[in-house]
């Protein structure tokens, strides 16, 4: 039992003993004492004044006296109005550090047999363009959420749904047929996703030119768009695809293959992987079957034009189209099909969709429809809704080729890291320097994105992200490397870094604060899992590193003459190192051994 739990349990018993109050864990909150006050933990007694029938100060004082007398973890207290500030006995900190030191994965709960299975969907790219900055945020949030959910004792299945069908795919295919002259990734020396993305832009360029010409001949913009020969050809190609035309399907398979190979390179560089990939070209038919099944059961209804709808007015919403009058499916139908396939494959207990906030309504509707169709986790699906990411220059548009390509961004971050860390890489081989630049560049990118509350729109600033002195990935990585250097030197001196002293050590306030912060990691991981909040892990890591750097600046470690004090500080440093690595790993961020 950790110190907070011990104090909470004793406080509940004290309230019962003193005032016959039947308190519980929900109304006795043990919080970290604010830095401007003396103490380690604080309990607010205001909820108990009605039953204690005493002033806030008197109630807090009596409860403080009870805790000092009955709980060995509490050595002293002070009262500020109705706030009871408690000081933890020094021996408890050493005992707590020993427990953290003995657990190689402190704060992480492995999934046991029978633990819930949670599926996390993220990435969801289109096969007509490469991954861009928006996909980067999505993928980084997805992998971090997966790690955090797994760290809370769940079996996690990471999944991706690829949007590989539709008019947008046909646009790239048609442009390649018309203007590509048989170009391939090999002949162009381009990644396949980049090549196909170029033809998506090419289509839009020619389409806009056609529309402009038609408008110049007297048509309105709407008339010109409807009359565009190029758009008509794209629509005809989509009809042929849906009909299973061999030539169209063969071209589709070849070009999608180029894109998947390109995606795989980008995913590998980002440290992203999936346990299962679904394709909309396979799921939309399953969704159509499920909707028709719902129609037969009276869950949905058909209009006179043959289209199929869901009436959601009873849920305070509107009517939702599920099948068009020509029998073709919409995105909702595809998501229903994917949901059925996923449940058949994994019997999942919970589904988490990592999708931008522009789809909030879509997932509100999807939850209702899945529940009506009897898919167990449907009603309680989680839409992890996140905001847009932009650059300082503003928004991006893929049709116009102004998106920030993920590969280019990653390469730029690695180059920037190499330049920023050049003075720290002296003595490294080229291979070591390249690896450190990769780790730092990607760490800067990932941390800068993940430290922000995901619900907020954000601006990604590459220059700010690489700073070695601010709230950045490189700052945390450098502190980790610094501690690793101390521990290596200790080993060279023949000093153990994992053995607490046998004699008593008088801890400084900074050492107590660091141990307290280390102990909080388990609670931070738990709460991040409850709230689906990777930024909590990121900001905890930064706060821990800040606290350690102050300690490192103020106190000697290897030069400390008292062997017991030195031993404790080495164990403390080793465990700070361990927790930094664990926290960053949950975010999908590597930490370098040297820097």
Coordinates of C-alpha atoms in Angstrom, one line a residue:
X1 CA 0.0 0.0 0.0
X2 CA 1.5 3.4 -1.0
X3 CA 1.7 6.3 1.4
X4 CA -1.4 8.2 0.0
X5 CA -3.5 5.0 0.5
X6 CA -2.2 4.5 4.0
X7 CA -3.0 8.1 5.0
X8 CA -6.4 7.9 3.3
X9 CA -7.3 4.7 5.2
X10 CA -6.2 6.2 8.5
X11 CA -8.1 9.4 7.8
X12 CA -11.3 7.4 7.1
X13 CA -10.8 5.6 10.4
X14 CA -10.0 8.8 12.2
X15 CA -13.2 10.5 11.0
X16 CA -15.2 7.5 12.2
X17 CA -13.5 7.5 15.6
X18 CA -13.7 11.2 16.2
X19 CA -17.1 12.2 14.7
X20 CA -18.8 8.9 13.7
X21 CA -18.5 9.9 10.1
X22 CA -18.8 7.1 7.6
X23 CA -16.4 8.5 5.0
X24 CA -15.0 6.7 2.0
X25 CA -12.3 7.0 -0.6
X26 CA -14.4 9.4 -2.7
X27 CA -14.8 12.1 -0.1
X28 CA -11.4 11.8 1.6
X29 CA -9.0 13.0 -1.0
X30 CA -5.2 13.0 -0.2
X31 CA -3.6 15.6 -2.4
X32 CA 0.0 16.7 -2.9
X33 CA 0.7 19.7 -0.7
X34 CA 1.3 22.9 -2.7
X35 CA 4.9 24.0 -2.8
X36 CA 4.3 27.2 -0.8
X37 CA 3.1 25.3 2.2
X38 CA 5.0 22.9 4.6
X39 CA 4.1 19.2 4.2
X40 CA 3.9 16.4 1.7
X41 CA 0.1 15.7 1.5
X42 CA -3.0 17.7 2.2
X43 CA -6.6 16.8 3.3
X44 CA -9.4 19.3 3.0
X45 CA -11.8 18.8 5.9
X46 CA -14.6 21.1 4.7
X47 CA -16.9 18.2 3.6
X48 CA -16.9 16.9 7.3
X49 CA -17.7 20.2 9.2
X50 CA -21.5 19.6 9.3
X51 CA -21.0 16.3 11.2
X52 CA -17.9 17.4 13.2
X53 CA -19.8 20.5 14.4
X54 CA -16.5 22.3 14.8
X55 CA -14.6 25.0 13.0
X56 CA -12.4 24.0 10.0
X57 CA -9.3 24.7 12.1
X58 CA -10.4 22.6 15.0
X59 CA -11.6 19.7 12.8
X60 CA -8.3 19.6 10.9
X61 CA -6.3 19.8 14.1
X62 CA -8.1 16.9 15.8
X63 CA -7.8 14.8 12.7
X64 CA -4.0 15.7 12.4
X65 CA -3.5 14.7 16.0
X66 CA -5.3 11.4 15.4
X67 CA -3.1 10.6 12.3
X68 CA 0.2 11.4 14.1
X69 CA -0.8 9.1 17.0
X70 CA -2.2 6.2 14.8
X71 CA -0.4 6.2 11.5
X72 CA 3.4 5.7 11.5
X73 CA 3.7 7.3 8.0
X74 CA 2.6 10.7 9.5
X75 CA 5.2 12.4 11.6
X76 CA 3.8 16.0 11.9
X77 CA 1.1 18.3 10.7
X78 CA 0.1 21.9 10.3
X79 CA -3.3 23.5 9.7
X80 CA -4.1 26.3 7.3
X81 CA -7.8 27.1 7.8
X82 CA -9.5 23.9 6.7
X83 CA -6.5 22.3 5.1
X84 CA -4.6 19.7 7.0
X85 CA -1.0 19.5 5.7
X86 CA 0.8 16.3 6.7
X87 CA 4.5 15.6 6.9
X88 CA 5.6 12.0 6.1
X89 CA 8.1 10.3 8.4
X90 CA 11.6 10.1 6.8
X91 CA 11.8 6.3 7.1
X92 CA 8.7 6.0 4.9
X93 CA 10.5 7.7 2.0
X94 CA 13.4 5.2 2.1
X95 CA 10.9 2.3 2.4
X96 CA 9.0 3.7 -0.6
X97 CA 12.2 4.1 -2.7
X98 CA 13.1 0.5 -1.9
X99 CA 9.7 -0.7 -3.2
X100 CA 10.1 1.3 -6.4
X101 CA 13.7 0.1 -6.8
X102 CA 12.6 -3.5 -6.5
X103 CA 10.1 -3.3 -9.3
X104 CA 11.7 -3.1 -12.7
X105 CA 8.4 -1.9 -14.3
X106 CA 7.0 0.3 -11.5
X107 CA 3.7 1.8 -12.4
X108 CA 3.0 -0.7 -15.3
X109 CA 0.4 -3.4 -15.0
X110 CA 0.7 -6.4 -17.3
X111 CA -2.4 -7.9 -18.7
X112 CA -3.5 -11.1 -16.9
X113 CA -5.4 -13.9 -18.4
X114 CA -9.0 -12.8 -18.8
X115 CA -8.2 -9.1 -18.9
X116 CA -10.4 -6.9 -21.1
X117 CA -9.5 -6.6 -24.8
X118 CA -9.4 -3.1 -26.1
X119 CA -9.0 -2.3 -29.8
X120 CA -7.5 1.0 -30.8
X121 CA -8.1 2.3 -34.3
X122 CA -5.8 4.9 -35.6
X123 CA -4.0 6.2 -38.8
X124 CA -6.9 5.6 -41.3
X125 CA -5.1 6.9 -44.4
X126 CA -6.4 7.3 -47.9
X127 CA -4.5 5.5 -50.7
X128 CA -4.4 8.5 -52.9
X129 CA -1.7 10.5 -51.0
X130 CA 1.2 10.1 -48.6
X131 CA 0.8 10.6 -44.8
X132 CA 1.0 14.2 -43.7
X133 CA 1.3 16.2 -40.5
X134 CA -2.3 15.5 -39.6
X135 CA -1.7 11.8 -39.9
X136 CA 1.5 12.2 -37.7
X137 CA -0.6 13.6 -34.8
X138 CA -3.1 10.8 -35.3
X139 CA -0.5 8.0 -35.4
X140 CA 1.4 9.4 -32.4
X141 CA -1.8 9.7 -30.3
X142 CA -2.8 6.2 -31.4
X143 CA 0.4 4.5 -30.5
X144 CA 0.6 6.4 -27.1
X145 CA -3.0 5.6 -26.2
X146 CA -2.4 1.9 -27.1
X147 CA 0.7 1.8 -24.8
X148 CA -1.1 3.5 -22.0
X149 CA -4.2 1.3 -22.2
X150 CA -1.9 -1.8 -22.2
X151 CA 0.1 -0.4 -19.2
X152 CA -3.2 -0.4 -17.3
X153 CA -3.6 -4.2 -17.6
X154 CA -5.6 -4.6 -20.8
X155 CA -5.0 -6.7 -23.9
X156 CA -4.6 -4.2 -26.7
X157 CA -5.2 -4.7 -30.4
X158 CA -3.8 -1.9 -32.6
X159 CA -5.8 -1.6 -35.8
X160 CA -5.9 0.5 -39.0
X161 CA -8.7 1.0 -41.5
X162 CA -7.5 2.0 -44.9
X163 CA -9.7 4.0 -47.1
X164 CA -8.8 2.3 -50.4
X165 CA -12.0 2.9 -52.4
X166 CA -14.0 5.8 -53.7
X167 CA -13.9 8.7 -56.1
X168 CA -10.7 10.1 -54.7
X169 CA -8.8 6.9 -55.4
X170 CA -10.1 6.9 -59.0
X171 CA -8.9 10.5 -59.5
X172 CA -5.2 9.4 -58.9
X173 CA -5.7 6.3 -61.0
X174 CA -7.2 8.2 -63.9
X175 CA -4.5 10.9 -63.7
X176 CA -1.8 8.2 -63.8
X177 CA -3.3 6.6 -66.9
X178 CA -3.6 9.9 -68.7
X179 CA -0.4 11.6 -67.7
X180 CA 1.9 9.0 -66.1
X181 CA 3.5 7.4 -69.2
X182 CA 4.0 4.2 -67.2
X183 CA 5.9 5.9 -64.4
X184 CA 6.6 3.7 -61.3
X185 CA 8.3 4.2 -58.0
X186 CA 11.4 2.5 -59.4
X187 CA 11.6 4.7 -62.5
X188 CA 10.8 7.9 -60.7
X189 CA 13.0 7.1 -57.6
X190 CA 10.0 8.1 -55.4
X191 CA 8.2 6.4 -52.6
X192 CA 5.0 4.9 -54.0
X193 CA 2.7 7.0 -51.8
X194 CA 4.5 10.2 -52.9
X195 CA 4.1 9.2 -56.6
X196 CA 0.4 8.5 -56.3
X197 CA -0.1 11.7 -54.3
X198 CA 1.5 13.6 -57.2
X199 CA -1.1 12.3 -59.5
X200 CA -3.9 13.3 -57.1
X201 CA -2.6 16.8 -57.4
X202 CA -2.2 16.4 -61.1
X203 CA -5.9 15.5 -61.5
X204 CA -7.0 18.5 -59.5
X205 CA -4.8 20.8 -61.7
X206 CA -6.4 19.5 -64.9
X207 CA -9.9 19.4 -63.5
X208 CA -9.6 23.1 -62.4
X209 CA -8.4 24.0 -65.8
X210 CA -11.4 22.3 -67.4
X211 CA -13.8 24.1 -65.1
X212 CA -12.2 27.4 -65.8
X213 CA -12.5 26.8 -69.6
X214 CA -16.1 25.8 -69.3
X215 CA -16.9 28.9 -67.1
X216 CA -15.2 31.1 -69.7
X217 CA -17.6 29.6 -72.3
X218 CA -20.6 30.9 -70.3
X219 CA -21.3 28.1 -67.8
X220 CA -21.8 28.7 -64.0
X221 CA -19.3 27.2 -61.7
X222 CA -21.8 24.4 -60.7
X223 CA -22.6 23.7 -64.4
X224 CA -18.9 23.6 -65.3
X225 CA -18.1 21.2 -62.5
X226 CA -21.0 18.9 -63.4
X227 CA -19.9 19.0 -67.1
X228 CA -16.2 18.4 -66.6
X229 CA -15.1 15.5 -68.9
X230 CA -12.3 14.5 -66.5
X231 CA -14.7 14.2 -63.5
X232 CA -17.1 12.2 -65.6
X233 CA -14.3 9.7 -66.5
X234 CA -13.4 9.4 -62.8
X235 CA -17.0 8.6 -61.9
X236 CA -17.3 6.1 -64.7
X237 CA -14.1 4.4 -63.4
X238 CA -15.6 4.2 -59.9
X239 CA -18.7 2.5 -61.4
X240 CA -16.4 0.0 -63.2
X241 CA -14.5 -0.6 -60.0
X242 CA -17.7 -1.3 -58.1
X243 CA -18.8 -3.7 -60.9
X244 CA -15.5 -5.6 -60.6
X245 CA -14.0 -4.6 -63.9
X246 CA -10.7 -6.6 -64.2
X247 CA -8.6 -3.8 -65.8
X248 CA -9.7 -1.2 -63.2
X249 CA -9.2 -3.6 -60.4
X250 CA -5.8 -4.7 -61.6
X251 CA -4.7 -1.1 -61.9
X252 CA -6.2 -0.4 -58.4
X253 CA -4.3 -3.3 -56.8
X254 CA -1.0 -2.2 -58.4
X255 CA -1.2 1.4 -57.4
X256 CA -2.4 0.6 -53.9
X257 CA 0.5 -1.8 -53.6
X258 CA 2.9 1.1 -54.3
X259 CA 1.2 3.2 -51.7
X260 CA 1.3 0.5 -49.0
X261 CA 5.0 0.0 -49.5
X262 CA 5.5 3.8 -49.0
X263 CA 3.2 3.8 -45.9
X264 CA 5.2 1.0 -44.3
X265 CA 8.4 3.0 -44.6
X266 CA 6.8 5.9 -42.8
X267 CA 5.2 3.8 -40.1
X268 CA 8.5 2.1 -39.4
X269 CA 10.3 5.4 -39.1
X270 CA 7.6 6.7 -36.7
X271 CA 7.8 3.5 -34.6
X272 CA 4.1 2.7 -35.5
X273 CA 2.8 -0.9 -36.1
X274 CA -0.6 -2.6 -36.3
X275 CA -1.9 -6.0 -35.2
X276 CA -4.6 -5.9 -37.9
X277 CA -5.3 -3.8 -41.0
X278 CA -8.8 -3.6 -42.4
X279 CA -9.6 -2.3 -45.8
X280 CA -12.8 -0.4 -46.7
X281 CA -13.0 -2.3 -50.0
X282 CA -13.6 -5.4 -47.9
X283 CA -15.8 -4.0 -45.1
X284 CA -18.3 -2.0 -47.0
X285 CA -20.1 -5.1 -48.3
X286 CA -20.3 -6.5 -44.8
X287 CA -21.8 -3.2 -43.7
X288 CA -24.3 -3.3 -46.4
X289 CA -25.4 -6.8 -45.4
X290 CA -25.7 -5.7 -41.7
X291 CA -27.9 -2.7 -42.7
X292 CA -30.2 -4.9 -44.8
X293 CA -30.4 -7.3 -41.9
X294 CA -31.4 -4.3 -39.7
X295 CA -34.0 -3.3 -42.4
X296 CA -35.6 -6.8 -42.2
X297 CA -35.8 -6.6 -38.5
X298 CA -37.5 -3.1 -38.6
X299 CA -34.5 -1.3 -37.1
X300 CA -34.1 0.8 -40.2
X301 CA -36.6 1.9 -42.9
X302 CA -36.7 2.3 -46.7
X303 CA -37.9 5.4 -48.5
X304 CA -39.8 5.4 -51.7
X305 CA -36.7 6.0 -53.7
X306 CA -35.1 2.8 -52.4
X307 CA -32.7 4.5 -50.0
X308 CA -32.3 3.0 -46.4
X309 CA -32.4 5.3 -43.3
X310 CA -32.2 5.1 -39.5
X311 CA -34.6 7.2 -37.5
X312 CA -32.6 8.8 -34.6
X313 CA -35.2 11.3 -33.6
X314 CA -35.9 9.3 -30.4
X315 CA -32.2 10.0 -29.5
X316 CA -32.6 13.7 -30.1
X317 CA -30.9 13.5 -33.5
X318 CA -32.1 13.3 -37.1
X319 CA -32.6 10.7 -39.8
X320 CA -29.3 9.1 -41.0
X321 CA -28.8 7.8 -44.6
X322 CA -27.2 4.2 -44.6
X323 CA -27.7 3.1 -48.2
X324 CA -28.2 5.4 -51.2
X325 CA -31.1 4.8 -53.6
X326 CA -28.8 3.0 -56.0
X327 CA -27.8 0.6 -53.2
X328 CA -24.3 2.0 -52.7
X329 CA -23.0 2.5 -49.2
X330 CA -21.9 5.6 -47.3
X331 CA -19.1 5.9 -44.7
X332 CA -21.5 4.9 -41.8
X333 CA -22.3 1.7 -43.6
X334 CA -18.6 0.9 -44.0
X335 CA -18.0 1.6 -40.3
X336 CA -20.8 -0.8 -39.4
X337 CA -19.2 -3.5 -41.5
X338 CA -15.8 -2.9 -40.0
X339 CA -17.2 -3.1 -36.5
X340 CA -18.9 -6.4 -37.2
X341 CA -15.7 -7.9 -38.7
X342 CA -13.6 -6.7 -35.7
X343 CA -16.0 -8.2 -33.2
X344 CA -16.0 -11.5 -35.1
X345 CA -12.2 -11.5 -35.2
X346 CA -11.4 -10.5 -31.6
X347 CA -14.5 -10.4 -29.4
X348 CA -13.3 -7.0 -28.1
X349 CA -14.7 -5.5 -24.9
X350 CA -14.1 -1.8 -25.8
X351 CA -13.3 0.1 -29.0
X352 CA -11.4 3.3 -29.2
X353 CA -11.5 5.4 -32.4
X354 CA -8.7 7.9 -32.8
X355 CA -10.3 10.3 -35.2
X356 CA -10.4 14.1 -35.5
X357 CA -13.1 16.2 -33.8
X358 CA -14.8 17.0 -37.1
X359 CA -16.3 13.4 -36.8
X360 CA -17.9 13.9 -33.4
X361 CA -21.4 13.6 -34.8
X362 CA -20.5 10.5 -36.9
X363 CA -19.4 8.5 -33.9
X364 CA -22.3 9.6 -31.8
X365 CA -24.6 8.1 -34.5
X366 CA -22.3 5.0 -34.9
X367 CA -22.6 4.2 -31.2
X368 CA -26.4 4.2 -31.4
X369 CA -26.5 2.1 -34.6
X370 CA -24.1 -0.5 -33.4
X371 CA -26.1 -0.8 -30.2
X372 CA -29.3 -1.3 -32.1
X373 CA -27.6 -4.0 -34.3
X374 CA -26.5 -5.9 -31.2
X375 CA -22.7 -5.3 -31.4
X376 CA -21.8 -5.6 -27.7
X377 CA -19.4 -2.7 -27.3
X378 CA -21.3 -0.4 -29.6
X379 CA -23.1 1.9 -27.1
X380 CA -19.9 2.4 -25.1
X381 CA -17.4 2.9 -27.9
X382 CA -14.9 5.7 -27.3
X383 CA -14.3 8.4 -29.8
X384 CA -10.9 9.8 -28.9
X385 CA -11.6 13.2 -30.5
X386 CA -8.6 15.4 -31.2
X387 CA -8.0 18.9 -32.7
X388 CA -6.3 20.0 -35.8
X389 CA -2.5 20.5 -36.1
X390 CA -1.1 23.3 -38.2
X391 CA 2.2 24.9 -38.9
X392 CA 3.0 28.5 -38.1
X393 CA 2.3 29.2 -41.8
X394 CA -1.3 28.0 -41.5
X395 CA -3.6 25.3 -42.8
X396 CA -2.7 22.6 -45.4
X397 CA -4.6 21.4 -48.5
X398 CA -3.8 18.0 -50.0
X399 CA -5.5 18.7 -53.4
X400 CA -3.3 21.7 -54.0
X401 CA -0.1 19.8 -52.9
X402 CA 0.5 22.2 -49.9
X403 CA 0.4 19.5 -47.2
X404 CA 3.4 19.0 -44.9
X405 CA 4.5 15.5 -45.9
X406 CA 5.3 13.2 -43.0
X407 CA 8.5 11.9 -44.5
X408 CA 9.8 15.4 -45.3
X409 CA 8.9 16.5 -41.8
X410 CA 10.7 13.6 -40.1
X411 CA 13.8 14.1 -42.3
X412 CA 13.8 17.8 -41.4
X413 CA 13.5 17.0 -37.7
X414 CA 16.4 14.6 -37.8
X415 CA 18.6 17.1 -39.7
X416 CA 17.7 19.9 -37.2
X417 CA 18.5 17.6 -34.3
X418 CA 21.9 16.7 -35.9
X419 CA 22.7 20.4 -36.2
X420 CA 21.4 21.3 -32.7
X421 CA 23.3 18.5 -31.0
X422 CA 26.5 18.7 -33.1
X423 CA 28.6 19.9 -30.1
X424 CA 27.3 17.0 -28.0
X425 CA 28.2 14.4 -30.6
X426 CA 32.0 14.8 -30.5
X427 CA 33.7 11.5 -30.1
X428 CA 30.8 9.5 -31.6
X429 CA 31.1 7.4 -34.7
X430 CA 29.0 8.4 -37.7
X431 CA 26.6 5.5 -37.0
X432 CA 26.2 6.6 -33.3
X433 CA 25.8 10.3 -34.3
X434 CA 23.2 9.3 -36.9
X435 CA 21.3 7.2 -34.4
X436 CA 21.3 9.9 -31.8
X437 CA 20.1 12.5 -34.3
X438 CA 17.3 10.1 -35.3
X439 CA 16.3 9.5 -31.7
X440 CA 16.4 13.2 -30.7
X441 CA 14.7 14.4 -33.9
X442 CA 11.8 12.0 -33.6
X443 CA 11.7 12.5 -29.8
X444 CA 11.3 16.3 -30.4
X445 CA 8.5 15.8 -32.9
X446 CA 6.6 13.2 -30.8
X447 CA 6.9 15.0 -27.5
X448 CA 5.9 18.4 -28.9
X449 CA 2.7 16.9 -30.3
X450 CA 1.9 14.6 -27.3
X451 CA 2.5 17.2 -24.5
X452 CA -0.5 19.2 -25.8
X453 CA -4.0 18.3 -24.6
X454 CA -5.3 16.3 -27.6
X455 CA -8.7 18.0 -27.6
X456 CA -7.1 21.3 -28.5
X457 CA -6.0 22.6 -31.9
X458 CA -2.3 23.1 -32.0
X459 CA 0.5 24.6 -34.0
X460 CA 3.6 22.5 -34.5
X461 CA 6.7 24.6 -34.4
X462 CA 9.8 22.6 -35.4
X463 CA 12.3 25.1 -34.1
X464 CA 10.6 25.2 -30.6
X465 CA 10.4 21.4 -30.4
X466 CA 14.2 20.9 -30.7
X467 CA 15.1 23.2 -27.8
X468 CA 17.4 21.5 -25.3
X469 CA 16.3 23.7 -22.4
X470 CA 12.5 24.0 -22.5
X471 CA 9.5 21.6 -22.1
X472 CA 10.7 19.4 -25.0
X473 CA 11.7 15.9 -25.8
X474 CA 15.4 16.7 -26.2
X475 CA 15.5 18.3 -22.7
X476 CA 14.1 15.1 -21.2
X477 CA 16.3 12.9 -23.4
X478 CA 19.4 14.9 -22.4
X479 CA 18.6 14.5 -18.7
X480 CA 18.2 10.7 -19.2
X481 CA 21.6 10.5 -21.0
X482 CA 23.2 12.7 -18.2
X483 CA 21.9 10.3 -15.5
X484 CA 23.1 7.3 -17.5
X485 CA 26.6 8.9 -17.7
X486 CA 26.6 9.3 -13.9
X487 CA 25.6 5.6 -13.4
X488 CA 28.3 4.4 -15.9
X489 CA 30.9 6.4 -14.0
X490 CA 29.7 4.9 -10.7
X491 CA 30.0 1.4 -12.1
X492 CA 33.6 2.2 -13.2
X493 CA 34.3 3.3 -9.6
X494 CA 33.0 -0.1 -8.4
X495 CA 29.9 1.5 -6.8
X496 CA 26.5 -0.3 -6.8
X497 CA 23.6 1.8 -8.3
X498 CA 20.8 -0.5 -7.1
X499 CA 21.5 -1.1 -3.4
X500 CA 20.1 1.2 -0.8
X501 CA 22.3 1.9 2.2
X502 CA 22.0 -0.2 5.3
X503 CA 22.4 2.7 7.7
X504 CA 20.0 5.6 8.2
X505 CA 20.2 8.6 5.9
X506 CA 18.8 12.0 6.7
X507 CA 17.0 12.9 3.5
X508 CA 17.0 16.5 2.1
X509 CA 13.7 18.0 1.1
X510 CA 14.6 17.7 -2.5
X511 CA 15.3 14.0 -2.2
X512 CA 11.9 13.5 -0.4
X513 CA 10.3 15.4 -3.2
X514 CA 11.9 13.3 -5.9
X515 CA 10.8 10.0 -4.2
X516 CA 7.3 11.4 -3.9
X517 CA 7.3 12.2 -7.6
X518 CA 8.5 8.8 -8.5
X519 CA 5.8 7.2 -6.4
X520 CA 3.2 9.2 -8.2
X521 CA 4.0 7.6 -11.6
X522 CA 1.7 4.7 -11.0
X523 CA -1.2 7.0 -10.3
X524 CA -0.4 9.1 -13.3
X525 CA -0.4 6.0 -15.6
X526 CA -3.7 4.9 -14.1
X527 CA -5.4 8.3 -14.6
X528 CA -4.0 8.7 -18.1
X529 CA -5.7 5.4 -18.9
X530 CA -9.0 6.5 -17.4
X531 CA -8.9 9.9 -19.2
X532 CA -7.3 8.7 -22.4
X533 CA -4.7 11.4 -21.9
X534 CA -1.1 11.0 -23.2
X535 CA -0.3 14.6 -22.3
X536 CA -0.5 13.7 -18.6
X537 CA 2.4 11.3 -19.1
X538 CA 4.4 13.8 -21.1
X539 CA 4.0 16.6 -18.6
X540 CA 4.7 14.2 -15.7
X541 CA 8.0 13.3 -17.4
X542 CA 8.9 17.0 -17.8
X543 CA 8.1 17.8 -14.2
X544 CA 10.2 14.9 -12.9
X545 CA 13.2 15.9 -15.1
X546 CA 12.9 19.5 -13.9
X547 CA 13.0 18.3 -10.3
X548 CA 15.9 16.0 -10.9
X549 CA 18.0 18.7 -12.6
X550 CA 17.5 21.0 -9.6
X551 CA 18.7 18.2 -7.4
X552 CA 21.6 17.4 -9.7
X553 CA 22.6 21.1 -9.6
X554 CA 22.4 21.4 -5.8
X555 CA 23.9 18.1 -4.5
X556 CA 26.9 16.0 -5.2
X557 CA 26.4 12.4 -6.1
X558 CA 29.7 10.7 -7.0
X559 CA 31.7 13.2 -5.0
X560 CA 29.6 12.8 -1.9
X561 CA 31.9 11.6 0.9
X562 CA 29.3 9.9 3.1
X563 CA 29.0 6.4 1.6
X564 CA 25.4 6.0 2.8
X565 CA 24.2 9.3 1.3
X566 CA 26.1 8.5 -2.0
X567 CA 24.4 5.1 -2.2
X568 CA 21.0 6.5 -1.7
X569 CA 21.5 9.2 -4.3
X570 CA 22.7 6.6 -6.8
X571 CA 19.6 4.5 -6.3
X572 CA 17.5 7.6 -6.5
X573 CA 19.1 8.6 -9.8
X574 CA 18.8 5.1 -11.1
X575 CA 15.1 5.0 -10.5
X576 CA 14.5 8.5 -11.9
X577 CA 16.3 7.2 -15.0
X578 CA 14.1 4.1 -15.0
X579 CA 10.8 6.1 -14.7
X580 CA 11.9 8.6 -17.4
X581 CA 12.5 5.7 -19.8
X582 CA 9.2 4.1 -18.9
X583 CA 7.2 7.3 -19.3
X584 CA 8.8 8.1 -22.6
X585 CA 8.3 4.6 -23.9
X586 CA 4.6 4.9 -23.2
X587 CA 4.7 7.9 -25.6
X588 CA 6.6 5.9 -28.2
X589 CA 9.7 7.9 -27.6
X590 CA 13.2 6.4 -27.4
X591 CA 15.9 7.8 -25.0
X592 CA 19.6 7.8 -25.9
X593 CA 22.2 6.2 -23.7
X594 CA 24.7 8.9 -24.6
X595 CA 24.2 12.5 -25.8

